[in-house]
Short mmCIF file of C-alpha atoms and ligand atoms in Angstrom, two decimals:
data_model
loop_
_atom_site.label_atom_id
_atom_site.label_comp_id
_atom_site.label_asym_id
_atom_site.label_seq_id
_atom_site.Cartn_x
_atom_site.Cartn_y
_atom_site.Cartn_z
CA MET A 28 34.71 4.75 -9.70
CA THR A 29 34.35 1.19 -8.43
CA VAL A 30 32.08 -0.14 -11.32
CA THR A 31 30.98 -3.25 -8.92
CA GLN A 32 29.08 -0.88 -6.54
CA ASN A 33 26.90 0.47 -9.53
CA THR A 34 24.06 -1.03 -11.63
CA PHE A 35 22.91 0.68 -15.01
CA ILE A 36 19.60 -0.19 -16.47
CA ARG A 37 18.49 0.97 -19.60
CA ALA A 38 14.77 1.15 -20.03
CA GLU A 39 11.71 3.60 -20.64
CA LEU A 40 11.40 5.41 -17.35
CA LEU A 41 8.36 6.96 -15.88
CA SER A 42 7.87 8.87 -12.46
CA PHE A 43 5.91 11.66 -10.94
CA ALA A 44 7.37 14.92 -9.61
CA LYS A 45 3.92 16.08 -8.49
CA PRO A 46 0.26 15.33 -8.83
CA PRO A 47 -0.95 15.23 -12.35
CA GLY A 48 -4.41 16.94 -11.72
CA ALA A 49 -7.65 15.51 -12.85
CA GLN A 50 -7.54 16.62 -16.54
CA ASP A 51 -6.98 14.15 -19.37
CA ARG A 52 -3.45 15.71 -19.77
CA PRO A 53 -1.25 15.72 -16.94
CA ALA A 54 -0.29 18.81 -15.27
CA ALA A 55 2.95 20.63 -16.71
CA GLY A 56 5.98 19.37 -14.85
CA SER A 57 4.10 16.42 -13.09
CA VAL A 58 5.39 13.59 -15.39
CA GLU A 59 9.08 12.72 -15.90
CA HIS A 60 9.25 10.34 -18.83
CA PHE A 61 12.49 9.11 -20.49
CA GLU A 62 11.34 6.97 -23.65
CA ASP A 63 15.14 5.66 -23.71
CA GLY A 64 16.12 6.23 -20.15
CA LEU A 65 19.18 5.21 -18.10
CA LEU A 66 18.52 4.43 -14.32
CA TRP A 67 21.95 4.31 -12.27
CA LEU A 68 21.93 2.78 -9.02
CA ARG A 69 24.64 2.93 -6.33
CA GLU A 70 24.58 1.12 -2.94
CA GLY A 71 20.89 0.74 -2.67
CA LEU A 72 20.03 4.40 -3.87
CA ILE A 73 19.05 5.88 -7.16
CA HIS A 74 22.23 7.58 -8.18
CA ALA A 75 21.15 9.22 -11.51
CA VAL A 76 18.25 9.16 -13.95
CA GLY A 77 18.04 10.49 -17.35
CA ARG A 78 18.11 10.02 -20.95
CA PHE A 79 20.36 7.31 -22.17
CA SER A 80 22.01 9.19 -24.75
CA GLU A 81 23.29 11.90 -22.39
CA LEU A 82 23.69 9.84 -19.16
CA SER A 83 25.54 6.84 -20.96
CA SER A 84 28.40 9.21 -22.03
CA GLU A 85 29.42 9.63 -18.31
CA LEU A 86 29.85 6.11 -17.82
CA PRO A 87 33.31 4.24 -18.29
CA ALA A 88 33.88 2.25 -21.53
CA GLY A 89 32.85 -1.30 -20.94
CA VAL A 90 30.54 -1.14 -18.13
CA ASP A 91 27.69 -3.75 -18.08
CA ILE A 92 24.30 -2.15 -18.79
CA ILE A 93 21.32 -4.42 -18.22
CA ASP A 94 19.24 -3.84 -21.38
CA HIS A 95 15.39 -3.40 -20.55
CA SER A 96 14.82 -1.15 -23.65
CA ASP A 97 11.51 -2.81 -24.25
CA LYS A 98 10.30 -2.65 -20.67
CA LEU A 99 8.93 0.35 -18.76
CA ILE A 100 10.34 1.18 -15.21
CA MET A 101 8.29 2.85 -12.44
CA PRO A 102 8.79 3.26 -8.74
CA GLY A 103 7.60 0.39 -6.76
CA PHE A 104 4.00 0.11 -6.06
CA ILE A 105 3.03 1.11 -2.42
CA ASP A 106 -0.04 -0.35 -0.64
CA SER A 107 -1.09 1.76 2.29
CA HIS A 108 -3.39 -0.81 3.95
CA VAL A 109 -3.11 -4.86 3.82
CA HIS A 110 -3.70 -7.54 6.23
CA TYR A 111 -0.60 -9.99 5.83
CA VAL A 112 -2.36 -12.38 8.07
CA GLN A 113 -5.37 -12.79 5.60
CA LEU A 114 -3.58 -14.10 2.61
CA ASP A 115 -4.90 -17.47 3.01
CA ILE A 116 -8.63 -16.39 3.42
CA MET A 117 -8.90 -14.22 0.25
CA ALA A 118 -12.08 -14.87 -1.89
CA SER A 119 -13.84 -16.35 0.99
CA TYR A 120 -17.56 -16.33 -0.37
CA GLY A 121 -20.33 -13.91 0.14
CA ARG A 122 -20.68 -11.89 3.41
CA GLN A 123 -20.66 -8.40 4.36
CA LEU A 124 -18.02 -6.97 6.84
CA LEU A 125 -19.25 -8.27 10.19
CA ASP A 126 -20.21 -11.66 9.36
CA TRP A 127 -17.05 -12.01 7.16
CA LEU A 128 -14.98 -11.04 10.25
CA ASN A 129 -16.48 -13.61 12.52
CA GLU A 130 -16.73 -16.52 9.98
CA TYR A 131 -13.53 -16.27 8.02
CA THR A 132 -11.21 -13.65 9.65
CA PHE A 133 -10.94 -14.05 13.25
CA PRO A 134 -10.76 -18.10 12.97
CA GLU A 135 -7.75 -17.47 10.62
CA GLU A 136 -5.92 -14.86 12.84
CA CYS A 137 -6.09 -17.49 15.69
CA ARG A 138 -3.67 -19.66 13.55
CA PHE A 139 -1.03 -16.77 13.94
CA GLN A 140 -0.43 -17.86 17.75
CA SER A 141 2.26 -20.06 16.13
CA ALA A 142 5.46 -18.47 15.41
CA GLU A 143 6.14 -21.17 12.55
CA HIS A 144 2.90 -20.24 10.74
CA ALA A 145 3.40 -16.56 11.09
CA GLU A 146 6.97 -16.93 9.59
CA VAL A 147 5.50 -19.22 6.61
CA LEU A 148 2.83 -16.83 6.07
CA SER A 149 5.19 -13.73 6.15
CA GLN A 150 7.49 -15.21 3.62
CA ALA A 151 4.43 -16.05 1.52
CA PHE A 152 3.05 -12.71 1.66
CA LEU A 153 6.20 -11.08 0.71
CA ASN A 154 6.65 -13.25 -2.24
CA GLU A 155 3.17 -12.24 -3.55
CA MET A 156 3.76 -8.59 -2.86
CA LEU A 157 7.17 -8.59 -4.74
CA ARG A 158 5.47 -10.80 -7.74
CA ALA A 159 2.73 -7.86 -7.78
CA GLY A 160 5.34 -5.03 -7.84
CA THR A 161 4.63 -3.84 -4.32
CA THR A 162 7.89 -2.72 -2.49
CA THR A 163 6.25 -1.01 0.48
CA ALA A 164 3.04 -1.72 2.34
CA GLN A 165 1.40 -0.54 5.56
CA VAL A 166 0.56 -4.07 6.95
CA PHE A 167 -1.77 -5.39 9.79
CA GLY A 168 -0.60 -8.55 11.77
CA SER A 169 -2.91 -10.39 14.11
CA SER A 170 -3.20 -9.63 17.68
CA HIS A 171 -0.24 -11.87 18.59
CA ALA A 172 3.28 -10.10 18.73
CA ILE A 173 4.96 -12.96 17.14
CA SER A 174 2.97 -12.28 14.15
CA MET A 175 4.85 -9.07 13.83
CA ASP A 176 8.19 -10.32 14.88
CA ALA A 177 7.80 -12.86 12.17
CA PHE A 178 6.80 -10.09 9.56
CA PHE A 179 9.53 -7.51 10.18
CA GLY A 180 12.11 -10.28 10.59
CA ALA A 181 11.34 -11.51 7.09
CA CYS A 182 11.40 -7.85 5.76
CA GLN A 183 14.56 -7.28 7.42
CA THR A 184 16.28 -10.09 5.67
CA ARG A 185 15.06 -8.86 2.32
CA GLY A 186 15.96 -5.11 3.18
CA LEU A 187 12.37 -4.02 2.38
CA ARG A 188 10.87 -0.91 3.41
CA MET A 189 7.64 -1.92 5.33
CA LEU A 190 5.34 -0.24 7.99
CA GLY A 191 3.10 -2.34 10.10
CA GLY A 192 1.71 -3.33 13.68
CA LYS A 193 0.30 -5.96 15.70
CA VAL A 194 -3.55 -5.68 16.00
CA MET A 195 -4.82 -4.46 19.22
CA MET A 196 -8.10 -5.86 20.28
CA ASP A 197 -9.43 -6.34 23.90
CA ARG A 198 -13.04 -6.94 23.29
CA ASN A 199 -15.80 -8.37 20.85
CA ALA A 200 -13.80 -11.05 19.27
CA PRO A 201 -12.88 -14.59 20.11
CA GLU A 202 -11.13 -14.99 23.69
CA ALA A 203 -8.01 -16.34 21.76
CA LEU A 204 -7.47 -12.97 19.87
CA LEU A 205 -8.19 -10.69 22.82
CA ASP A 206 -4.97 -8.91 24.12
CA GLY A 207 -6.38 -7.32 27.18
CA THR A 208 -3.63 -5.25 29.10
CA THR A 209 -0.80 -7.07 27.22
CA GLY A 210 -1.73 -5.39 23.99
CA ILE A 211 -0.14 -2.10 24.86
CA GLN A 212 2.83 -3.73 26.56
CA ASP A 213 3.41 -5.99 23.19
CA THR A 214 3.13 -2.96 21.16
CA GLU A 215 5.75 -1.03 23.26
CA ARG A 216 7.97 -4.01 23.01
CA LEU A 217 7.76 -4.29 19.26
CA ILE A 218 8.35 -0.69 18.77
CA ALA A 219 11.47 -0.84 20.67
CA ASP A 220 12.66 -3.88 18.69
CA TRP A 221 11.59 -2.82 15.33
CA HIS A 222 10.54 0.85 14.81
CA GLY A 223 13.32 2.84 12.89
CA ARG A 224 15.31 -0.40 12.58
CA GLU A 225 16.64 -0.38 9.06
CA ARG A 226 13.82 0.43 6.64
CA LEU A 227 11.00 -0.65 9.16
CA GLY A 228 8.54 1.57 10.68
CA TYR A 229 5.77 0.80 13.47
CA SER A 230 2.22 1.51 13.02
CA VAL A 231 0.26 1.42 16.23
CA THR A 232 -2.90 -0.78 15.22
CA PRO A 233 -6.11 -0.69 17.23
CA ARG A 234 -8.21 -2.78 14.77
CA PHE A 235 -11.41 -0.56 15.01
CA ALA A 236 -13.48 0.98 17.55
CA PRO A 237 -15.81 -1.92 18.20
CA THR A 238 -12.84 -4.36 19.27
CA SER A 239 -10.95 -1.96 21.38
CA THR A 240 -12.23 -0.60 24.82
CA LYS A 241 -11.97 3.15 25.36
CA ALA A 242 -9.13 2.50 27.81
CA GLN A 243 -7.08 0.67 25.16
CA MET A 244 -7.48 3.33 22.60
CA ASP A 245 -6.48 5.87 25.03
CA ALA A 246 -3.45 4.02 25.72
CA ALA A 247 -2.63 3.77 22.04
CA GLY A 248 -3.21 7.57 21.81
CA ALA A 249 -0.72 8.07 24.65
CA LEU A 250 1.94 5.89 22.86
CA LEU A 251 1.36 8.16 19.65
CA ARG A 252 1.87 11.45 21.64
CA SER A 253 5.08 9.91 23.14
CA ASP A 254 6.57 9.51 19.94
CA PRO A 255 5.52 11.63 16.79
CA THR A 256 7.66 9.21 14.46
CA LEU A 257 5.07 6.49 15.06
CA TRP A 258 2.20 5.78 12.49
CA LEU A 259 -1.35 4.71 13.33
CA GLN A 260 -3.64 2.47 11.28
CA THR A 261 -7.22 1.55 11.84
CA HIS A 262 -10.61 0.94 10.07
CA LEU A 263 -13.04 3.72 9.60
CA ALA A 264 -16.66 4.00 8.34
CA GLU A 265 -16.60 0.81 5.96
CA ASN A 266 -19.91 -0.70 6.23
CA ARG A 267 -23.46 0.48 7.44
CA GLY A 268 -23.61 -2.48 10.07
CA GLU A 269 -20.28 -1.31 11.56
CA LEU A 270 -21.58 2.33 11.82
CA ALA A 271 -24.70 1.26 13.80
CA TRP A 272 -22.67 -0.83 16.06
CA VAL A 273 -20.35 1.94 16.84
CA ALA A 274 -23.08 4.28 17.70
CA GLU A 275 -24.36 1.79 19.99
CA LEU A 276 -21.00 1.04 21.70
CA PHE A 277 -20.25 4.83 22.00
CA PRO A 278 -23.63 6.71 22.42
CA ASP A 279 -21.90 9.63 23.85
CA SER A 280 -19.95 10.20 20.58
CA GLN A 281 -20.84 12.97 18.29
CA ASP A 282 -19.80 10.39 15.26
CA TYR A 283 -17.64 7.34 14.47
CA LEU A 284 -14.50 9.67 14.09
CA ALA A 285 -14.86 11.51 17.29
CA VAL A 286 -14.21 8.06 19.04
CA TYR A 287 -10.85 8.07 17.54
CA GLU A 288 -10.34 11.87 17.96
CA ARG A 289 -10.95 11.69 21.67
CA ALA A 290 -8.43 8.87 22.03
CA GLY A 291 -6.09 11.23 20.32
CA LEU A 292 -5.49 8.70 17.28
CA VAL A 293 -5.99 11.11 14.42
CA GLY A 294 -2.72 12.97 13.31
CA PRO A 295 -0.83 13.49 10.03
CA LYS A 296 0.63 9.91 10.33
CA SER A 297 -2.71 8.07 10.67
CA THR A 298 -4.28 5.98 7.95
CA PHE A 299 -8.19 5.04 8.43
CA ALA A 300 -9.15 2.21 6.03
CA HIS A 301 -12.21 2.82 3.96
CA GLY A 302 -14.07 5.76 4.83
CA VAL A 303 -16.79 4.79 2.52
CA HIS A 304 -19.64 6.47 4.97
CA LEU A 305 -18.15 9.84 5.95
CA ASN A 306 -20.13 13.11 6.13
CA GLU A 307 -18.66 16.54 5.31
CA SER A 308 -17.75 17.20 9.03
CA MET A 309 -15.65 13.99 9.19
CA ARG A 310 -14.01 14.73 5.94
CA GLU A 311 -13.14 18.22 7.17
CA ARG A 312 -11.81 17.00 10.24
CA LEU A 313 -9.78 14.53 8.83
CA ALA A 314 -8.45 17.10 6.32
CA ALA A 315 -7.62 19.67 9.18
CA GLN A 316 -5.62 16.83 11.08
CA GLY A 317 -3.85 15.88 8.12
CA ALA A 318 -4.87 12.16 8.41
CA ASN A 319 -5.69 9.95 5.27
CA ILE A 320 -8.22 7.55 4.24
CA ALA A 321 -6.99 4.36 2.64
CA PHE A 322 -9.25 3.73 -0.38
CA CYS A 323 -9.67 0.04 -0.82
CA PRO A 324 -11.84 -0.37 -3.87
CA SER A 325 -11.59 -4.18 -4.66
CA SER A 326 -12.43 -4.81 -0.89
CA ASN A 327 -15.24 -2.27 -0.92
CA LEU A 328 -16.63 -4.05 -4.11
CA PHE A 329 -16.17 -7.49 -2.66
CA LEU A 330 -17.69 -6.86 0.68
CA GLY A 331 -20.52 -4.64 -0.81
CA SER A 332 -19.48 -1.72 1.58
CA GLY A 333 -20.02 1.15 -0.83
CA LEU A 334 -18.41 3.42 -3.27
CA PHE A 335 -15.63 5.90 -1.82
CA ASP A 336 -16.41 9.40 -2.85
CA ARG A 337 -12.93 10.68 -4.37
CA ASP A 338 -14.39 14.14 -5.35
CA ALA A 339 -15.77 14.80 -2.03
CA ALA A 340 -12.55 13.71 -0.46
CA ASP A 341 -10.84 16.31 -2.88
CA ARG A 342 -13.36 19.03 -2.08
CA ALA A 343 -12.66 18.91 1.61
CA GLY A 344 -8.91 18.64 0.88
CA MET A 345 -8.81 15.32 2.52
CA ALA A 346 -5.97 12.98 1.63
CA PHE A 347 -6.35 9.45 0.43
CA THR A 348 -4.05 6.58 -0.54
CA TYR A 349 -4.80 3.40 -2.46
CA ALA A 350 -4.77 0.08 -0.96
CA SER A 351 -5.52 -3.54 -1.49
CA ASP A 352 -7.05 -4.59 1.83
CA ILE A 353 -6.03 -8.24 1.27
CA GLY A 354 -7.89 -10.51 2.32
CA ALA A 355 -11.16 -8.48 1.75
CA GLY A 356 -9.46 -7.23 -1.42
CA THR A 357 -9.50 -9.44 -4.24
CA ASP A 358 -6.00 -8.55 -5.84
CA LEU A 359 -2.52 -7.99 -4.77
CA THR A 360 -1.43 -6.06 -7.68
CA GLY A 361 -1.39 -2.16 -8.03
CA PHE A 362 -2.90 -2.54 -11.42
CA ALA A 363 -5.95 -4.35 -10.01
CA THR A 364 -6.52 -1.84 -7.17
CA LEU A 365 -6.44 1.01 -9.75
CA LYS A 366 -8.78 -0.95 -12.15
CA SER A 367 -11.40 -1.23 -9.32
CA ALA A 368 -10.62 2.28 -8.22
CA TYR A 369 -11.72 3.31 -11.79
CA GLN A 370 -14.76 1.12 -11.75
CA VAL A 371 -15.65 2.65 -8.35
CA GLY A 372 -15.08 6.00 -10.01
CA GLN A 373 -17.20 5.29 -13.18
CA LEU A 374 -20.18 4.30 -10.83
CA ASN A 375 -19.76 7.55 -8.92
CA ASN A 376 -19.29 9.64 -12.16
CA GLN A 377 -15.93 10.39 -11.06
CA PRO A 378 -13.42 9.06 -13.86
CA LEU A 379 -9.98 8.11 -12.73
CA THR A 380 -7.05 9.00 -15.21
CA ALA A 381 -4.19 6.46 -15.38
CA TRP A 382 -2.00 9.53 -14.40
CA GLN A 383 -3.84 10.05 -11.34
CA GLY A 384 -3.79 6.38 -10.57
CA PHE A 385 -0.12 5.65 -11.02
CA TYR A 386 0.65 9.00 -9.31
CA GLY A 387 -1.13 7.81 -6.40
CA LEU A 388 0.25 4.31 -6.23
CA THR A 389 3.79 5.63 -6.30
CA HIS A 390 4.79 9.23 -5.24
CA GLY A 391 1.00 10.02 -3.69
CA ASN A 392 1.13 7.18 -1.39
CA ALA A 393 4.67 7.80 -0.32
CA LYS A 394 3.85 11.49 0.27
CA THR A 395 0.71 10.80 2.26
CA LEU A 396 2.47 8.25 4.42
CA SER A 397 5.45 10.60 5.08
CA LEU A 398 7.69 8.33 3.12
CA ASP A 399 8.53 10.62 0.21
CA GLN A 400 11.99 11.60 1.32
CA LYS A 401 12.89 7.78 1.05
CA ILE A 402 10.57 6.26 -1.71
CA GLY A 403 7.79 6.90 -4.52
CA GLN A 404 9.88 8.51 -7.31
CA LEU A 405 12.81 7.65 -9.77
CA LYS A 406 14.90 10.42 -8.29
CA PRO A 407 18.51 10.79 -7.11
CA GLY A 408 18.97 10.27 -3.39
CA LEU A 409 15.77 8.14 -3.09
CA GLU A 410 16.06 4.46 -2.37
CA ALA A 411 16.26 2.19 -5.33
CA ASP A 412 12.69 0.48 -5.20
CA PHE A 413 11.02 -0.08 -8.60
CA VAL A 414 9.31 -2.33 -10.97
CA VAL A 415 10.22 -3.24 -14.46
CA VAL A 416 6.95 -3.66 -16.39
CA ASP A 417 6.58 -5.95 -19.30
CA PRO A 418 4.00 -4.43 -21.75
CA ASN A 419 4.36 -7.50 -23.97
CA ALA A 420 3.60 -9.92 -20.93
CA THR A 421 0.53 -11.34 -22.92
CA GLU A 422 -0.57 -11.47 -26.53
CA LEU A 423 -3.80 -9.43 -25.54
CA LEU A 424 -1.70 -6.90 -23.74
CA SER A 425 0.83 -6.60 -26.43
CA ARG A 426 -1.86 -6.25 -29.08
CA ARG A 427 -3.60 -3.63 -27.23
CA ILE A 428 -0.42 -1.78 -26.34
CA ARG A 429 0.52 -1.52 -30.10
CA ARG A 430 -2.73 0.19 -30.78
CA CYS A 431 -1.92 3.13 -28.43
CA SER A 432 -0.19 6.02 -29.70
CA THR A 433 0.39 8.10 -26.45
CA LEU A 434 1.94 7.22 -23.04
CA GLY A 435 -1.56 8.08 -21.49
CA GLU A 436 -3.29 5.44 -23.42
CA ARG A 437 -0.59 2.82 -22.70
CA LEU A 438 -0.69 3.37 -19.11
CA PHE A 439 -4.78 3.23 -19.09
CA ALA A 440 -4.33 -0.20 -20.83
CA LEU A 441 -1.94 -1.38 -18.30
CA MET A 442 -4.23 -0.02 -15.57
CA MET A 443 -7.11 -2.10 -16.79
CA LEU A 444 -5.43 -5.27 -18.44
CA ALA A 445 -2.15 -5.82 -16.64
CA ASP A 446 -1.73 -8.19 -13.89
CA ASP A 447 1.19 -9.89 -12.19
CA ARG A 448 2.45 -11.33 -15.43
CA ALA A 449 3.28 -7.82 -16.39
CA ILE A 450 5.76 -7.29 -13.47
CA PHE A 451 8.83 -8.64 -15.06
CA GLU A 452 11.03 -7.84 -12.17
CA THR A 453 10.56 -6.03 -8.86
CA TRP A 454 13.77 -4.42 -7.36
CA ALA A 455 13.94 -3.28 -3.80
CA ASN A 456 17.02 -1.68 -1.94
CA GLY A 457 19.00 -1.71 -5.07
CA GLU A 458 18.53 -5.64 -5.73
CA CYS A 459 16.27 -7.40 -8.13
CA GLN A 460 14.30 -9.35 -5.66
CA HIS A 461 11.67 -10.94 -8.02
CA SER A 462 12.06 -12.05 -11.47
CA ARG A 463 9.04 -13.31 -13.18
CA ASP A 464 11.06 -15.77 -15.36
CA GLY A 465 12.91 -16.82 -12.52
CA LEU A 466 16.56 -15.79 -13.58
CA LEU A 467 17.90 -14.03 -10.56
N1 GUN B 12 -12.67 -3.84 10.05
C1 GUN B 12 -11.99 -4.22 11.07
N2 GUN B 12 -11.29 -5.32 10.91
C2 GUN B 12 -11.36 -5.49 9.50
C3 GUN B 12 -10.54 -6.32 8.72
O1 GUN B 12 -9.87 -7.23 8.92
N3 GUN B 12 -10.95 -6.19 7.29
C4 GUN B 12 -11.78 -5.23 6.85
N4 GUN B 12 -12.03 -4.99 5.49
N5 GUN B 12 -12.50 -4.33 7.68
C5 GUN B 12 -12.13 -4.50 9.12
ZN1 ZN B 13 -8.53 -3.74 6.75
#
């Protein structure tokens, strides 16, 4: 064994083998937990995971073991819906969706016609994601192809697993953002250059029905049919004003979802952000077609969009993922997304356990995005993307954690109290890519 190819980390380890269910106690066999564990990495992959006392006996004498015994390692967090181009307009005051798009979002996205700006923002965004413990995201660019060249290029240099696409929009937005017929050509070119390259995947990205003509959505559907390995991302039923607008623009459509169905955009690799205002029929059709809703709780609270109904989703068998939706979302960390999801749940009388939350943020999101053969668990053969959480990051967190007597209580305290200070390190592709204390 060449010791240099290997990395060994001693820490508490937590991962989910399957959904924990909605009960206070997780379903049998769902949680894999080693209070004193050893994570063994080899060439960017997880080689072995186990109890320290057992696994360490297999190691040659004298190997270096990184000692994170007072930290908790979980799989890297996954964000199923986020706009990297909106990083600089987070927390723009006080509007609902359509005004917010016109006043803040569209002017901001115009700036991405500059390759230099796109490169600076790509780096800034990835720095923030890694600082927040997020190792994979499904990302919207602007309508400029160079926004995604810059983004994918930056991800490639860092060896990150990321999905993303350039926004397609050919109406109802400032002229400078409309992509007309070049939208589909640019998308095809980006797919050829980036899809399947190293750890990158392409998501075809019509922004939402109001800003794409039927012709553009049909062309996006044709692209998807031509290559089932592609992903699809867009928005659906976020806000009541948006719903009324879609009904006006597509008077012959049975409902909002039918606009996307007719274009062939709904399938097992499709993510529809929000889905706050769905009816039973739409949920059942999404479930039948295997598509998922990206639940974006901090964004839905910020824009006053409404409360996503998790129980109705579960009853219909409709999958959903957890997402920040930056720039309408207010926080990048998975902890904050779960905290908002918990608060939305409380207002709906649908409590969210920490088991459900952290399963969702890791294995759940990976599975629903068809990435579970690569990421989402601490499991031999998967890629070595994980977070090292410091439960003593702040005095308050430390005091609260000391009062907990079970893992479930500790996870809940993290979900409600932790922020980016609790992300001690973020590892991706087998390398430490962020260190809170700057000691890389
Ligand atoms: N719907 C269409 N575009 C957007 C966007 O950029 N953000 C949000 N939250 N909703 C949208
Ligand atoms: Zn969005």
